[in-house]
Amino acid sequence: MPIEESYKNLALSKLEEFGGLVKEKIKNSLSELDPEDLEFGLSFSVQDEELLRLWQDCIENNNYMEVSFVEVMEHHDGAYLKATFKNSKSPYTAERYVSIRSSGRVETSHAFFLETEGIFLRVEKEPDGSFKVFVRSWN
């Protein structure tokens, strides 16, 4: 059964909402970085309540994502399934990574990507509620 277009558009609008806020919040941090250091990439941490609230709603609880990658792997502790789900609307991408182990254990993580003005940005939520941001220039 195909996904209703309005449901997909709602999910993508949430992605854009979060992406716009990330752009706004990170802009000051990026202006303080040395462009030469960006060639190799830098990581820094950001603490922001508004980002945290929107992350929960727009990334973690966003129910519509397309299947991007699926793999079954054998490991020393048994087989497991790895799947990646993706939402993308240029220049924003959100990914959900799901691993299901043969023991029944399920692990889920999320990442948000932004590519703009020669900059690649990856955002992940840390367990303490802060955000780890990796930024690199790609020119």
mmCIF file of C-alpha atoms in Angstrom:
data_model
loop_
_atom_site.group_PDB
_atom_site.id
_atom_site.type_symbol
_atom_site.label_atom_id
_atom_site.label_comp_id
_atom_site.label_asym_id
_atom_site.label_seq_id
_atom_site.Cartn_x
_atom_site.Cartn_y
_atom_site.Cartn_z
ATOM 1 C CA MET A 1 0.000 0.000 0.000
ATOM 2 C CA PRO A 2 1.580 3.320 -1.032
ATOM 3 C CA ILE A 3 2.310 6.034 1.504
ATOM 4 C CA GLU A 4 -0.093 8.963 1.408
ATOM 5 C CA GLU A 5 1.721 11.963 -0.036
ATOM 6 C CA SER A 6 0.530 14.320 2.730
ATOM 7 C CA TYR A 7 2.086 12.016 5.369
ATOM 8 C CA LYS A 8 5.405 12.052 3.508
ATOM 9 C CA ASN A 9 5.257 15.851 3.098
ATOM 10 C CA LEU A 10 4.613 16.306 6.834
ATOM 11 C CA ALA A 11 7.698 14.219 7.637
ATOM 12 C CA LEU A 12 9.824 16.211 5.194
ATOM 13 C CA SER A 13 8.547 19.530 6.576
ATOM 14 C CA LYS A 14 9.626 18.420 10.064
ATOM 15 C CA LEU A 15 13.068 17.647 8.620
ATOM 16 C CA GLU A 16 13.237 21.138 7.111
ATOM 17 C CA GLU A 17 12.119 22.705 10.390
ATOM 18 C CA PHE A 18 14.900 20.965 12.302
ATOM 19 C CA GLY A 19 17.451 21.737 9.575
ATOM 20 C CA GLY A 20 16.613 25.430 9.618
ATOM 21 C CA LEU A 21 17.109 25.565 13.370
ATOM 22 C CA VAL A 22 20.429 23.693 13.140
ATOM 23 C CA LYS A 23 21.633 26.146 10.494
ATOM 24 C CA GLU A 24 20.678 29.074 12.717
ATOM 25 C CA LYS A 25 22.201 27.652 15.928
ATOM 26 C CA ILE A 26 25.436 26.398 14.349
ATOM 27 C CA LYS A 27 26.128 29.502 12.232
ATOM 28 C CA ASN A 28 27.924 31.332 15.066
ATOM 29 C CA SER A 29 30.042 28.309 15.953
ATOM 30 C CA LEU A 30 31.086 27.870 12.322
ATOM 31 C CA SER A 31 32.120 31.521 11.945
ATOM 32 C CA GLU A 32 34.579 31.067 14.827
ATOM 33 C CA LEU A 33 36.322 28.070 13.197
ATOM 34 C CA ASP A 34 39.516 28.338 11.166
ATOM 35 C CA PRO A 35 38.731 27.423 7.527
ATOM 36 C CA GLU A 36 42.064 25.581 7.315
ATOM 37 C CA ASP A 37 41.039 23.280 10.178
ATOM 38 C CA LEU A 38 37.777 22.492 8.396
ATOM 39 C CA GLU A 39 39.677 20.711 5.626
ATOM 40 C CA PHE A 40 40.388 17.837 8.028
ATOM 41 C CA GLY A 41 37.181 18.132 10.002
ATOM 42 C CA LEU A 42 36.418 19.263 13.532
ATOM 43 C CA SER A 43 34.087 18.054 16.241
ATOM 44 C CA PHE A 44 32.448 20.142 18.911
ATOM 45 C CA SER A 45 29.544 19.882 21.310
ATOM 46 C CA VAL A 46 26.364 21.964 21.414
ATOM 47 C CA GLN A 47 23.894 22.150 24.304
ATOM 48 C CA ASP A 48 20.506 23.568 23.350
ATOM 49 C CA GLU A 49 17.038 22.825 24.758
ATOM 50 C CA GLU A 50 15.178 23.906 21.624
ATOM 51 C CA LEU A 51 17.336 21.647 19.437
ATOM 52 C CA LEU A 52 16.763 18.780 21.869
ATOM 53 C CA ARG A 53 12.983 19.209 21.758
ATOM 54 C CA LEU A 54 12.908 19.404 17.962
ATOM 55 C CA TRP A 55 15.322 16.452 17.648
ATOM 56 C CA GLN A 56 12.872 14.311 19.559
ATOM 57 C CA ASP A 57 9.900 15.397 17.434
ATOM 58 C CA CYS A 58 11.475 15.842 14.002
ATOM 59 C CA ILE A 59 14.172 13.146 13.938
ATOM 60 C CA GLU A 60 13.550 10.391 16.503
ATOM 61 C CA ASN A 61 9.734 10.367 16.372
ATOM 62 C CA ASN A 62 9.443 11.057 12.651
ATOM 63 C CA ASN A 63 7.601 7.933 11.512
ATOM 64 C CA TYR A 64 8.091 8.259 7.770
ATOM 65 C CA MET A 65 11.504 7.246 6.466
ATOM 66 C CA GLU A 66 12.424 5.313 3.348
ATOM 67 C CA VAL A 67 14.526 2.158 3.524
ATOM 68 C CA SER A 68 18.006 3.036 2.339
ATOM 69 C CA PHE A 69 20.117 -0.030 3.205
ATOM 70 C CA VAL A 70 19.546 -3.535 4.582
ATOM 71 C CA GLU A 71 22.175 -6.155 5.398
ATOM 72 C CA VAL A 72 22.193 -9.464 7.272
ATOM 73 C CA MET A 73 25.515 -10.134 8.979
ATOM 74 C CA GLU A 74 27.031 -13.075 10.805
ATOM 75 C CA HIS A 75 29.044 -12.274 13.898
ATOM 76 C CA HIS A 76 30.766 -14.319 16.586
ATOM 77 C CA ASP A 77 27.697 -13.850 18.805
ATOM 78 C CA GLY A 78 25.152 -14.730 16.085
ATOM 79 C CA ALA A 79 23.425 -13.147 13.123
ATOM 80 C CA TYR A 80 21.997 -9.680 13.044
ATOM 81 C CA LEU A 81 20.132 -7.427 10.689
ATOM 82 C CA LYS A 82 21.309 -3.890 9.963
ATOM 83 C CA ALA A 83 18.947 -1.413 8.331
ATOM 84 C CA THR A 84 19.254 2.264 7.511
ATOM 85 C CA PHE A 85 16.192 4.451 6.976
ATOM 86 C CA LYS A 86 16.476 7.899 5.417
ATOM 87 C CA ASN A 87 14.529 11.134 4.999
ATOM 88 C CA SER A 88 16.056 13.611 2.619
ATOM 89 C CA LYS A 89 15.136 16.993 1.236
ATOM 90 C CA SER A 90 18.056 18.986 -0.037
ATOM 91 C CA PRO A 91 20.226 20.102 1.763
ATOM 92 C CA TYR A 92 18.988 18.101 4.793
ATOM 93 C CA THR A 93 19.134 14.358 5.483
ATOM 94 C CA ALA A 94 18.079 12.399 8.559
ATOM 95 C CA GLU A 95 19.048 8.767 9.022
ATOM 96 C CA ARG A 96 17.889 6.111 11.465
ATOM 97 C CA TYR A 97 20.152 3.109 12.022
ATOM 98 C CA VAL A 98 18.556 -0.057 13.380
ATOM 99 C CA SER A 99 20.403 -3.259 14.357
ATOM 100 C CA ILE A 100 18.442 -6.322 15.399
ATOM 101 C CA ARG A 101 20.532 -9.085 16.944
ATOM 102 C CA SER A 102 19.594 -12.760 16.942
ATOM 103 C CA SER A 103 19.230 -12.479 20.727
ATOM 104 C CA GLY A 104 16.327 -10.066 20.154
ATOM 105 C CA ARG A 105 18.262 -6.981 21.261
ATOM 106 C CA VAL A 106 17.428 -3.899 19.177
ATOM 107 C CA GLU A 107 19.751 -0.895 18.905
ATOM 108 C CA THR A 108 18.629 2.352 17.309
ATOM 109 C CA SER A 109 20.582 5.530 16.615
ATOM 110 C CA HIS A 110 20.015 8.664 14.544
ATOM 111 C CA ALA A 111 22.077 11.198 12.619
ATOM 112 C CA PHE A 112 21.286 14.450 10.846
ATOM 113 C CA PHE A 113 23.314 15.757 7.894
ATOM 114 C CA LEU A 114 23.517 19.190 6.331
ATOM 115 C CA GLU A 115 25.488 20.068 3.203
ATOM 116 C CA THR A 116 25.643 23.772 2.469
ATOM 117 C CA GLU A 117 28.083 26.413 1.226
ATOM 118 C CA GLY A 118 30.983 23.957 0.916
ATOM 119 C CA ILE A 119 30.400 22.594 4.432
ATOM 120 C CA PHE A 120 29.379 19.073 5.435
ATOM 121 C CA LEU A 121 27.842 18.793 8.902
ATOM 122 C CA ARG A 122 26.847 15.658 10.863
ATOM 123 C CA VAL A 123 24.843 15.987 14.099
ATOM 124 C CA GLU A 124 24.248 13.183 16.620
ATOM 125 C CA LYS A 125 22.572 13.336 20.011
ATOM 126 C CA GLU A 126 24.740 12.312 22.958
ATOM 127 C CA PRO A 127 23.316 10.349 25.934
ATOM 128 C CA ASP A 128 23.585 13.462 28.155
ATOM 129 C CA GLY A 129 21.255 15.432 25.835
ATOM 130 C CA SER A 130 23.959 17.493 24.153
ATOM 131 C CA PHE A 131 24.761 17.260 20.452
ATOM 132 C CA LYS A 132 28.025 16.153 18.905
ATOM 133 C CA VAL A 133 28.649 18.089 15.702
ATOM 134 C CA PHE A 134 31.238 17.074 13.121
ATOM 135 C CA VAL A 135 31.959 19.649 10.438
ATOM 136 C CA ARG A 136 34.242 19.479 7.402
ATOM 137 C CA SER A 137 34.707 21.522 4.258
ATOM 138 C CA TRP A 138 34.434 19.637 0.992
ATOM 139 C CA ASN A 139 35.861 22.199 -1.430
#
